[in-house]
Amino acid sequence: MKKISYSLLFVPILAALYALSACGVQPLVYPGSTLSMPDADYEHEAHHTTFQAQDGTVLSGWFFNRGKGTPLVVMYGGNAMNAGSFADIAAADPSRSYLLLNYRGYGNSEGTPSERLLVQDARHCLQLARRRLGDETTPVVLVGFSLGSGVATQVAAAENPAALVLICPFDSITEVACHMVPFIPRLLPLDSWRSVDYAPRITCPVSILRAENDSIVPPSATDALIRAFTASKPRVFTFPGDHNDIFDAPGFRHTLNSCLRP
């Protein structure tokens, strides 16, 4: 039998990595910037609005402004997701104000996404939303789904919200990718979204809502994140179904609503 030189197998791999690095690999992390749907009109009282980021980039989304004195819920979406998908949740809860803002490059938002800029935008727009409510001290609850769990975790570590709710979260997007393609993601210059590095800094109440048969985020990735919350032990709720089905799981909406009360 002819021997195979396994060192030669790395040649096409390295060539592919070089090509990806040369053309930019961030679309691998943010496919939503090309796949998410344009903003739509919703038959709710939400005001389709824009916020200007610190660098002038215009971000598009919806603001359910229920007035001064109402708690503010900020919801961060997943990949290939328009934040307007949360509009029915916000419309069904008139007791709170809601901010649903698309990331850079998602929906009608301008710009190109990156971990640093998404977190910077989220923190900046949180303060702008509080000003629009007329109360910069109003209690804030951060909700993040999938990729948005990484955004929400970093914002929570910096802003000390009243509560943090993570839906289908992970420890690191790199580790999630390694479950699909072993080792190679660690070689790529990708945003890593290491929520495990920020979780120990969070002291507010934390709730984690996970899917029992999640085919995107492996159980080990969520378990690792849960263990990383050392200052605030999370409440964990498990629902039947897969990653993208969790919002329709029996009891999910009721549980989410209860988690929004700090």
PDB file of C-alpha atoms in Angstrom:
ATOM      1  CA  MET A   1       0.000   0.000   0.000  1.00  0.00           C
ATOM      2  CA  LYS A   2       1.351   3.411  -0.952  1.00  0.00           C
ATOM      3  CA  LYS A   3       2.095   5.599   2.046  1.00  0.00           C
ATOM      4  CA  ILE A   4       0.331   8.927   2.303  1.00  0.00           C
ATOM      5  CA  SER A   5       2.328  11.969   3.371  1.00  0.00           C
ATOM      6  CA  TYR A   6      -0.054  13.478   5.874  1.00  0.00           C
ATOM      7  CA  SER A   7       1.995  16.659   5.955  1.00  0.00           C
ATOM      8  CA  LEU A   8       0.788  17.283   2.407  1.00  0.00           C
ATOM      9  CA  LEU A   9      -2.811  17.308   3.635  1.00  0.00           C
ATOM     10  CA  PHE A  10      -2.118  20.573   5.444  1.00  0.00           C
ATOM     11  CA  VAL A  11      -1.177  22.344   2.221  1.00  0.00           C
ATOM     12  CA  PRO A  12      -4.748  22.840   0.956  1.00  0.00           C
ATOM     13  CA  ILE A  13      -5.928  23.630   4.484  1.00  0.00           C
ATOM     14  CA  LEU A  14      -3.296  26.310   4.956  1.00  0.00           C
ATOM     15  CA  ALA A  15      -4.017  27.686   1.492  1.00  0.00           C
ATOM     16  CA  ALA A  16      -7.712  27.929   2.347  1.00  0.00           C
ATOM     17  CA  LEU A  17      -6.935  29.655   5.649  1.00  0.00           C
ATOM     18  CA  TYR A  18      -4.678  32.133   3.881  1.00  0.00           C
ATOM     19  CA  ALA A  19      -7.344  32.874   1.292  1.00  0.00           C
ATOM     20  CA  LEU A  20      -9.979  33.379   3.970  1.00  0.00           C
ATOM     21  CA  SER A  21      -7.683  35.691   5.918  1.00  0.00           C
ATOM     22  CA  ALA A  22      -6.912  37.694   2.802  1.00  0.00           C
ATOM     23  CA  CYS A  23     -10.530  38.247   1.814  1.00  0.00           C
ATOM     24  CA  GLY A  24     -11.822  38.638   5.354  1.00  0.00           C
ATOM     25  CA  VAL A  25     -13.446  35.843   7.358  1.00  0.00           C
ATOM     26  CA  GLN A  26     -15.830  37.857   9.506  1.00  0.00           C
ATOM     27  CA  PRO A  27     -18.804  36.918   7.260  1.00  0.00           C
ATOM     28  CA  LEU A  28     -18.325  33.399   8.671  1.00  0.00           C
ATOM     29  CA  VAL A  29     -19.253  34.801  12.079  1.00  0.00           C
ATOM     30  CA  TYR A  30     -21.920  37.236  10.843  1.00  0.00           C
ATOM     31  CA  PRO A  31     -23.797  35.613   7.942  1.00  0.00           C
ATOM     32  CA  GLY A  32     -26.819  37.589   9.100  1.00  0.00           C
ATOM     33  CA  SER A  33     -25.254  40.692   7.623  1.00  0.00           C
ATOM     34  CA  THR A  34     -26.096  39.289   4.193  1.00  0.00           C
ATOM     35  CA  LEU A  35     -28.998  36.969   5.038  1.00  0.00           C
ATOM     36  CA  SER A  36     -31.187  38.961   7.432  1.00  0.00           C
ATOM     37  CA  MET A  37     -34.429  40.341   6.031  1.00  0.00           C
ATOM     38  CA  PRO A  38     -34.942  44.076   5.431  1.00  0.00           C
ATOM     39  CA  ASP A  39     -36.962  45.918   8.044  1.00  0.00           C
ATOM     40  CA  ALA A  40     -40.706  45.422   7.765  1.00  0.00           C
ATOM     41  CA  ASP A  41     -43.774  47.295   8.962  1.00  0.00           C
ATOM     42  CA  TYR A  42     -45.484  45.816  12.013  1.00  0.00           C
ATOM     43  CA  GLU A  43     -49.056  46.420  13.055  1.00  0.00           C
ATOM     44  CA  HIS A  44     -48.035  47.460  16.542  1.00  0.00           C
ATOM     45  CA  GLU A  45     -47.570  50.771  18.310  1.00  0.00           C
ATOM     46  CA  ALA A  46     -43.815  50.398  17.896  1.00  0.00           C
ATOM     47  CA  HIS A  47     -42.041  53.289  16.309  1.00  0.00           C
ATOM     48  CA  HIS A  48     -39.626  52.266  13.586  1.00  0.00           C
ATOM     49  CA  THR A  49     -36.637  54.360  14.461  1.00  0.00           C
ATOM     50  CA  THR A  50     -32.935  54.928  14.027  1.00  0.00           C
ATOM     51  CA  PHE A  51     -30.079  55.522  16.425  1.00  0.00           C
ATOM     52  CA  GLN A  52     -26.747  57.011  15.482  1.00  0.00           C
ATOM     53  CA  ALA A  53     -23.692  55.112  16.665  1.00  0.00           C
ATOM     54  CA  GLN A  54     -20.685  56.930  18.070  1.00  0.00           C
ATOM     55  CA  ASP A  55     -18.938  56.856  14.699  1.00  0.00           C
ATOM     56  CA  GLY A  56     -22.002  58.152  12.855  1.00  0.00           C
ATOM     57  CA  THR A  57     -23.248  54.779  11.568  1.00  0.00           C
ATOM     58  CA  VAL A  58     -27.061  54.735  11.414  1.00  0.00           C
ATOM     59  CA  LEU A  59     -28.666  51.736  13.137  1.00  0.00           C
ATOM     60  CA  SER A  60     -32.260  50.784  12.432  1.00  0.00           C
ATOM     61  CA  GLY A  61     -34.864  49.136  14.624  1.00  0.00           C
ATOM     62  CA  TRP A  62     -38.024  49.560  16.718  1.00  0.00           C
ATOM     63  CA  PHE A  63     -38.689  51.320  19.984  1.00  0.00           C
ATOM     64  CA  PHE A  64     -41.746  50.495  22.060  1.00  0.00           C
ATOM     65  CA  ASN A  65     -41.789  53.593  24.276  1.00  0.00           C
ATOM     66  CA  ARG A  66     -44.307  53.054  27.087  1.00  0.00           C
ATOM     67  CA  GLY A  67     -43.229  56.236  28.859  1.00  0.00           C
ATOM     68  CA  LYS A  68     -41.099  57.433  31.722  1.00  0.00           C
ATOM     69  CA  GLY A  69     -41.016  55.114  34.699  1.00  0.00           C
ATOM     70  CA  THR A  70     -41.395  51.886  32.731  1.00  0.00           C
ATOM     71  CA  PRO A  71     -38.596  49.326  32.814  1.00  0.00           C
ATOM     72  CA  LEU A  72     -36.616  49.046  29.576  1.00  0.00           C
ATOM     73  CA  VAL A  73     -36.025  45.671  27.919  1.00  0.00           C
ATOM     74  CA  VAL A  74     -33.315  45.536  25.251  1.00  0.00           C
ATOM     75  CA  MET A  75     -33.351  42.430  23.045  1.00  0.00           C
ATOM     76  CA  TYR A  76     -30.355  41.306  20.975  1.00  0.00           C
ATOM     77  CA  GLY A  77     -31.034  38.899  18.115  1.00  0.00           C
ATOM     78  CA  GLY A  78     -29.244  35.939  16.603  1.00  0.00           C
ATOM     79  CA  ASN A  79     -27.509  35.531  13.284  1.00  0.00           C
ATOM     80  CA  ALA A  80     -29.551  35.939  10.094  1.00  0.00           C
ATOM     81  CA  MET A  81     -32.223  37.502  12.308  1.00  0.00           C
ATOM     82  CA  ASN A  82     -33.934  40.841  12.029  1.00  0.00           C
ATOM     83  CA  ALA A  83     -34.558  42.350  15.468  1.00  0.00           C
ATOM     84  CA  GLY A  84     -38.116  43.076  14.368  1.00  0.00           C
ATOM     85  CA  SER A  85     -38.792  39.367  14.883  1.00  0.00           C
ATOM     86  CA  PHE A  86     -39.144  40.214  18.583  1.00  0.00           C
ATOM     87  CA  ALA A  87     -41.926  42.737  17.906  1.00  0.00           C
ATOM     88  CA  ASP A  88     -44.747  40.382  18.893  1.00  0.00           C
ATOM     89  CA  ILE A  89     -43.091  39.766  22.285  1.00  0.00           C
ATOM     90  CA  ALA A  90     -42.826  43.499  22.890  1.00  0.00           C
ATOM     91  CA  ALA A  91     -46.367  44.186  21.694  1.00  0.00           C
ATOM     92  CA  ALA A  92     -47.801  41.594  24.083  1.00  0.00           C
ATOM     93  CA  ASP A  93     -46.195  43.262  27.110  1.00  0.00           C
ATOM     94  CA  PRO A  94     -47.450  46.856  27.556  1.00  0.00           C
ATOM     95  CA  SER A  95     -45.928  47.123  31.039  1.00  0.00           C
ATOM     96  CA  ARG A  96     -42.396  47.639  29.704  1.00  0.00           C
ATOM     97  CA  SER A  97     -40.602  49.627  27.026  1.00  0.00           C
ATOM     98  CA  TYR A  98     -38.636  47.628  24.455  1.00  0.00           C
ATOM     99  CA  LEU A  99     -35.689  48.428  22.221  1.00  0.00           C
ATOM    100  CA  LEU A 100     -35.165  46.104  19.249  1.00  0.00           C
ATOM    101  CA  LEU A 101     -32.157  47.300  17.295  1.00  0.00           C
ATOM    102  CA  ASN A 102     -30.497  45.633  14.314  1.00  0.00           C
ATOM    103  CA  TYR A 103     -26.763  45.128  14.364  1.00  0.00           C
ATOM    104  CA  ARG A 104     -24.552  46.873  11.830  1.00  0.00           C
ATOM    105  CA  GLY A 105     -25.255  45.398   8.414  1.00  0.00           C
ATOM    106  CA  TYR A 106     -28.434  43.653   9.603  1.00  0.00           C
ATOM    107  CA  GLY A 107     -31.867  44.697   8.383  1.00  0.00           C
ATOM    108  CA  ASN A 108     -31.684  48.356   7.376  1.00  0.00           C
ATOM    109  CA  SER A 109     -28.726  49.181   9.633  1.00  0.00           C
ATOM    110  CA  GLU A 110     -25.619  50.567   8.002  1.00  0.00           C
ATOM    111  CA  GLY A 111     -22.056  49.386   8.464  1.00  0.00           C
ATOM    112  CA  THR A 112     -20.130  46.154   8.871  1.00  0.00           C
ATOM    113  CA  PRO A 113     -20.395  44.064  12.063  1.00  0.00           C
ATOM    114  CA  SER A 114     -17.574  43.189  14.430  1.00  0.00           C
ATOM    115  CA  GLU A 115     -17.500  42.116  18.075  1.00  0.00           C
ATOM    116  CA  ARG A 116     -15.967  45.381  19.268  1.00  0.00           C
ATOM    117  CA  LEU A 117     -18.390  47.574  17.333  1.00  0.00           C
ATOM    118  CA  LEU A 118     -21.517  45.575  18.200  1.00  0.00           C
ATOM    119  CA  VAL A 119     -20.791  45.869  21.921  1.00  0.00           C
ATOM    120  CA  GLN A 120     -19.874  49.532  21.583  1.00  0.00           C
ATOM    121  CA  ASP A 121     -23.114  50.204  19.689  1.00  0.00           C
ATOM    122  CA  ALA A 122     -25.177  48.285  22.231  1.00  0.00           C
ATOM    123  CA  ARG A 123     -23.834  50.266  25.184  1.00  0.00           C
ATOM    124  CA  HIS A 124     -24.172  53.599  23.416  1.00  0.00           C
ATOM    125  CA  CYS A 125     -27.731  52.956  22.182  1.00  0.00           C
ATOM    126  CA  LEU A 126     -28.793  51.747  25.615  1.00  0.00           C
ATOM    127  CA  GLN A 127     -28.008  55.197  26.986  1.00  0.00           C
ATOM    128  CA  LEU A 128     -29.761  56.895  24.053  1.00  0.00           C
ATOM    129  CA  ALA A 129     -32.894  54.802  24.675  1.00  0.00           C
ATOM    130  CA  ARG A 130     -32.920  55.770  28.343  1.00  0.00           C
ATOM    131  CA  ARG A 131     -32.792  59.422  27.340  1.00  0.00           C
ATOM    132  CA  ARG A 132     -35.718  58.949  24.973  1.00  0.00           C
ATOM    133  CA  LEU A 133     -37.664  57.493  27.877  1.00  0.00           C
ATOM    134  CA  GLY A 134     -36.812  60.586  29.887  1.00  0.00           C
ATOM    135  CA  ASP A 135     -35.250  58.553  32.689  1.00  0.00           C
ATOM    136  CA  GLU A 136     -31.565  57.627  32.544  1.00  0.00           C
ATOM    137  CA  THR A 137     -31.888  55.580  35.748  1.00  0.00           C
ATOM    138  CA  THR A 138     -34.779  53.364  34.634  1.00  0.00           C
ATOM    139  CA  PRO A 139     -34.211  49.631  35.341  1.00  0.00           C
ATOM    140  CA  VAL A 140     -32.869  47.764  32.312  1.00  0.00           C
ATOM    141  CA  VAL A 141     -33.221  44.076  31.473  1.00  0.00           C
ATOM    142  CA  LEU A 142     -30.968  42.693  28.749  1.00  0.00           C
ATOM    143  CA  VAL A 143     -32.133  39.734  26.643  1.00  0.00           C
ATOM    144  CA  GLY A 144     -29.831  37.980  24.178  1.00  0.00           C
ATOM    145  CA  PHE A 145     -30.582  35.092  21.831  1.00  0.00           C
ATOM    146  CA  SER A 146     -27.759  32.969  20.390  1.00  0.00           C
ATOM    147  CA  LEU A 147     -25.212  35.479  18.998  1.00  0.00           C
ATOM    148  CA  GLY A 148     -27.101  38.114  20.974  1.00  0.00           C
ATOM    149  CA  SER A 149     -26.263  36.277  24.194  1.00  0.00           C
ATOM    150  CA  GLY A 150     -22.651  37.276  23.595  1.00  0.00           C
ATOM    151  CA  VAL A 151     -23.649  40.915  23.130  1.00  0.00           C
ATOM    152  CA  ALA A 152     -25.922  40.930  26.177  1.00  0.00           C
ATOM    153  CA  THR A 153     -23.290  39.291  28.400  1.00  0.00           C
ATOM    154  CA  GLN A 154     -20.618  41.850  27.563  1.00  0.00           C
ATOM    155  CA  VAL A 155     -23.019  44.765  27.991  1.00  0.00           C
ATOM    156  CA  ALA A 156     -24.201  43.354  31.330  1.00  0.00           C
ATOM    157  CA  ALA A 157     -20.619  43.057  32.571  1.00  0.00           C
ATOM    158  CA  ALA A 158     -20.121  46.772  31.878  1.00  0.00           C
ATOM    159  CA  GLU A 159     -23.532  48.307  32.607  1.00  0.00           C
ATOM    160  CA  ASN A 160     -24.853  46.374  35.647  1.00  0.00           C
ATOM    161  CA  PRO A 161     -28.481  45.891  34.490  1.00  0.00           C
ATOM    162  CA  ALA A 162     -31.375  44.868  36.707  1.00  0.00           C
ATOM    163  CA  ALA A 163     -31.410  41.402  35.112  1.00  0.00           C
ATOM    164  CA  LEU A 164     -29.861  39.367  32.295  1.00  0.00           C
ATOM    165  CA  VAL A 165     -31.749  36.771  30.247  1.00  0.00           C
ATOM    166  CA  LEU A 166     -29.809  34.536  27.854  1.00  0.00           C
ATOM    167  CA  ILE A 167     -31.553  32.308  25.311  1.00  0.00           C
ATOM    168  CA  CYS A 168     -29.565  29.436  23.779  1.00  0.00           C
ATOM    169  CA  PRO A 169     -26.253  30.945  24.941  1.00  0.00           C
ATOM    170  CA  PHE A 170     -22.714  29.628  24.512  1.00  0.00           C
ATOM    171  CA  ASP A 171     -19.346  29.931  26.232  1.00  0.00           C
ATOM    172  CA  SER A 172     -17.475  31.031  23.089  1.00  0.00           C
ATOM    173  CA  ILE A 173     -18.455  31.125  19.436  1.00  0.00           C
ATOM    174  CA  THR A 174     -15.057  29.630  18.602  1.00  0.00           C
ATOM    175  CA  GLU A 175     -15.767  26.594  20.761  1.00  0.00           C
ATOM    176  CA  VAL A 176     -19.199  26.200  19.163  1.00  0.00           C
ATOM    177  CA  ALA A 177     -17.573  26.269  15.729  1.00  0.00           C
ATOM    178  CA  CYS A 178     -15.034  23.659  16.821  1.00  0.00           C
ATOM    179  CA  HIS A 179     -17.874  21.238  17.514  1.00  0.00           C
ATOM    180  CA  MET A 180     -18.750  21.501  13.829  1.00  0.00           C
ATOM    181  CA  VAL A 181     -15.233  21.731  12.374  1.00  0.00           C
ATOM    182  CA  PRO A 182     -12.656  20.549  14.932  1.00  0.00           C
ATOM    183  CA  PHE A 183      -9.603  22.726  15.594  1.00  0.00           C
ATOM    184  CA  ILE A 184      -9.637  24.825  12.389  1.00  0.00           C
ATOM    185  CA  PRO A 185     -11.752  27.733  13.805  1.00  0.00           C
ATOM    186  CA  ARG A 186      -9.002  28.364  16.367  1.00  0.00           C
ATOM    187  CA  LEU A 187      -6.610  29.116  13.496  1.00  0.00           C
ATOM    188  CA  LEU A 188      -8.831  31.776  11.944  1.00  0.00           C
ATOM    189  CA  PRO A 189      -8.757  35.472  12.900  1.00  0.00           C
ATOM    190  CA  LEU A 190     -12.421  35.425  13.922  1.00  0.00           C
ATOM    191  CA  ASP A 191     -14.299  37.290  16.633  1.00  0.00           C
ATOM    192  CA  SER A 192     -14.499  34.769  19.466  1.00  0.00           C
ATOM    193  CA  TRP A 193     -17.328  36.144  21.668  1.00  0.00           C
ATOM    194  CA  ARG A 194     -15.923  34.566  24.831  1.00  0.00           C
ATOM    195  CA  SER A 195     -18.853  35.080  27.180  1.00  0.00           C
ATOM    196  CA  VAL A 196     -17.066  32.929  29.772  1.00  0.00           C
ATOM    197  CA  ASP A 197     -14.580  35.768  30.272  1.00  0.00           C
ATOM    198  CA  TYR A 198     -17.326  38.252  31.155  1.00  0.00           C
ATOM    199  CA  ALA A 199     -19.744  36.049  33.113  1.00  0.00           C
ATOM    200  CA  PRO A 200     -17.768  36.160  36.392  1.00  0.00           C
ATOM    201  CA  ARG A 201     -18.140  39.971  36.493  1.00  0.00           C
ATOM    202  CA  ILE A 202     -21.947  39.876  36.419  1.00  0.00           C
ATOM    203  CA  THR A 203     -23.769  40.268  39.730  1.00  0.00           C
ATOM    204  CA  CYS A 204     -27.376  40.843  38.631  1.00  0.00           C
ATOM    205  CA  PRO A 205     -29.949  38.004  38.480  1.00  0.00           C
ATOM    206  CA  VAL A 206     -29.286  35.762  35.481  1.00  0.00           C
ATOM    207  CA  SER A 207     -31.747  33.462  33.703  1.00  0.00           C
ATOM    208  CA  ILE A 208     -30.756  30.964  31.019  1.00  0.00           C
ATOM    209  CA  LEU A 209     -33.354  29.481  28.672  1.00  0.00           C
ATOM    210  CA  ARG A 210     -31.988  26.581  26.638  1.00  0.00           C
ATOM    211  CA  ALA A 211     -33.307  24.169  24.005  1.00  0.00           C
ATOM    212  CA  GLU A 212     -33.273  20.473  24.878  1.00  0.00           C
ATOM    213  CA  ASN A 213     -32.247  19.383  21.365  1.00  0.00           C
ATOM    214  CA  ASP A 214     -30.156  22.363  20.290  1.00  0.00           C
ATOM    215  CA  SER A 215     -28.385  21.477  17.043  1.00  0.00           C
ATOM    216  CA  ILE A 216     -26.478  24.796  16.881  1.00  0.00           C
ATOM    217  CA  VAL A 217     -25.156  25.298  20.409  1.00  0.00           C
ATOM    218  CA  PRO A 218     -23.989  22.006  21.966  1.00  0.00           C
ATOM    219  CA  PRO A 219     -25.008  21.364  25.596  1.00  0.00           C
ATOM    220  CA  SER A 220     -21.374  21.522  26.723  1.00  0.00           C
ATOM    221  CA  ALA A 221     -21.079  25.114  25.453  1.00  0.00           C
ATOM    222  CA  THR A 222     -24.066  26.232  27.512  1.00  0.00           C
ATOM    223  CA  ASP A 223     -22.947  24.214  30.539  1.00  0.00           C
ATOM    224  CA  ALA A 224     -19.513  25.859  30.451  1.00  0.00           C
ATOM    225  CA  LEU A 225     -21.119  29.294  30.439  1.00  0.00           C
ATOM    226  CA  ILE A 226     -23.413  28.414  33.348  1.00  0.00           C
ATOM    227  CA  ARG A 227     -20.396  27.401  35.418  1.00  0.00           C
ATOM    228  CA  ALA A 228     -18.673  30.693  34.601  1.00  0.00           C
ATOM    229  CA  PHE A 229     -21.322  32.749  36.431  1.00  0.00           C
ATOM    230  CA  THR A 230     -19.605  32.639  39.799  1.00  0.00           C
ATOM    231  CA  ALA A 231     -21.021  35.845  41.305  1.00  0.00           C
ATOM    232  CA  SER A 232     -24.663  35.196  40.370  1.00  0.00           C
ATOM    233  CA  LYS A 233     -25.953  31.634  40.092  1.00  0.00           C
ATOM    234  CA  PRO A 234     -28.233  31.459  37.031  1.00  0.00           C
ATOM    235  CA  ARG A 235     -31.743  30.072  36.983  1.00  0.00           C
ATOM    236  CA  VAL A 236     -31.829  27.529  34.158  1.00  0.00           C
ATOM    237  CA  PHE A 237     -34.928  26.542  32.174  1.00  0.00           C
ATOM    238  CA  THR A 238     -34.954  23.830  29.502  1.00  0.00           C
ATOM    239  CA  PHE A 239     -37.531  23.662  26.717  1.00  0.00           C
ATOM    240  CA  PRO A 240     -38.256  20.951  24.155  1.00  0.00           C
ATOM    241  CA  GLY A 241     -37.188  21.454  20.566  1.00  0.00           C
ATOM    242  CA  ASP A 242     -34.275  22.880  18.637  1.00  0.00           C
ATOM    243  CA  HIS A 243     -32.350  26.159  18.672  1.00  0.00           C
ATOM    244  CA  ASN A 244     -34.626  28.181  16.396  1.00  0.00           C
ATOM    245  CA  ASP A 245     -37.825  26.598  17.713  1.00  0.00           C
ATOM    246  CA  ILE A 246     -37.420  27.651  21.334  1.00  0.00           C
ATOM    247  CA  PHE A 247     -39.650  30.737  21.048  1.00  0.00           C
ATOM    248  CA  ASP A 248     -42.577  28.489  20.117  1.00  0.00           C
ATOM    249  CA  ALA A 249     -41.936  25.893  22.820  1.00  0.00           C
ATOM    250  CA  PRO A 250     -44.749  25.305  25.342  1.00  0.00           C
ATOM    251  CA  GLY A 251     -44.374  27.611  28.321  1.00  0.00           C
ATOM    252  CA  PHE A 252     -41.506  29.608  26.823  1.00  0.00           C
ATOM    253  CA  ARG A 253     -43.284  32.967  26.599  1.00  0.00           C
ATOM    254  CA  HIS A 254     -44.621  32.675  30.159  1.00  0.00           C
ATOM    255  CA  THR A 255     -41.159  31.818  31.500  1.00  0.00           C
ATOM    256  CA  LEU A 256     -39.510  34.635  29.549  1.00  0.00           C
ATOM    257  CA  ASN A 257     -42.016  37.123  30.901  1.00  0.00           C
ATOM    258  CA  SER A 258     -41.329  35.996  34.469  1.00  0.00           C
ATOM    259  CA  CYS A 259     -37.579  36.351  33.901  1.00  0.00           C
ATOM    260  CA  LEU A 260     -38.048  39.977  32.846  1.00  0.00           C
ATOM    261  CA  ARG A 261     -39.084  40.798  36.420  1.00  0.00           C
ATOM    262  CA  PRO A 262     -35.833  41.355  38.350  1.00  0.00           C
TER     263      PRO A 262
END
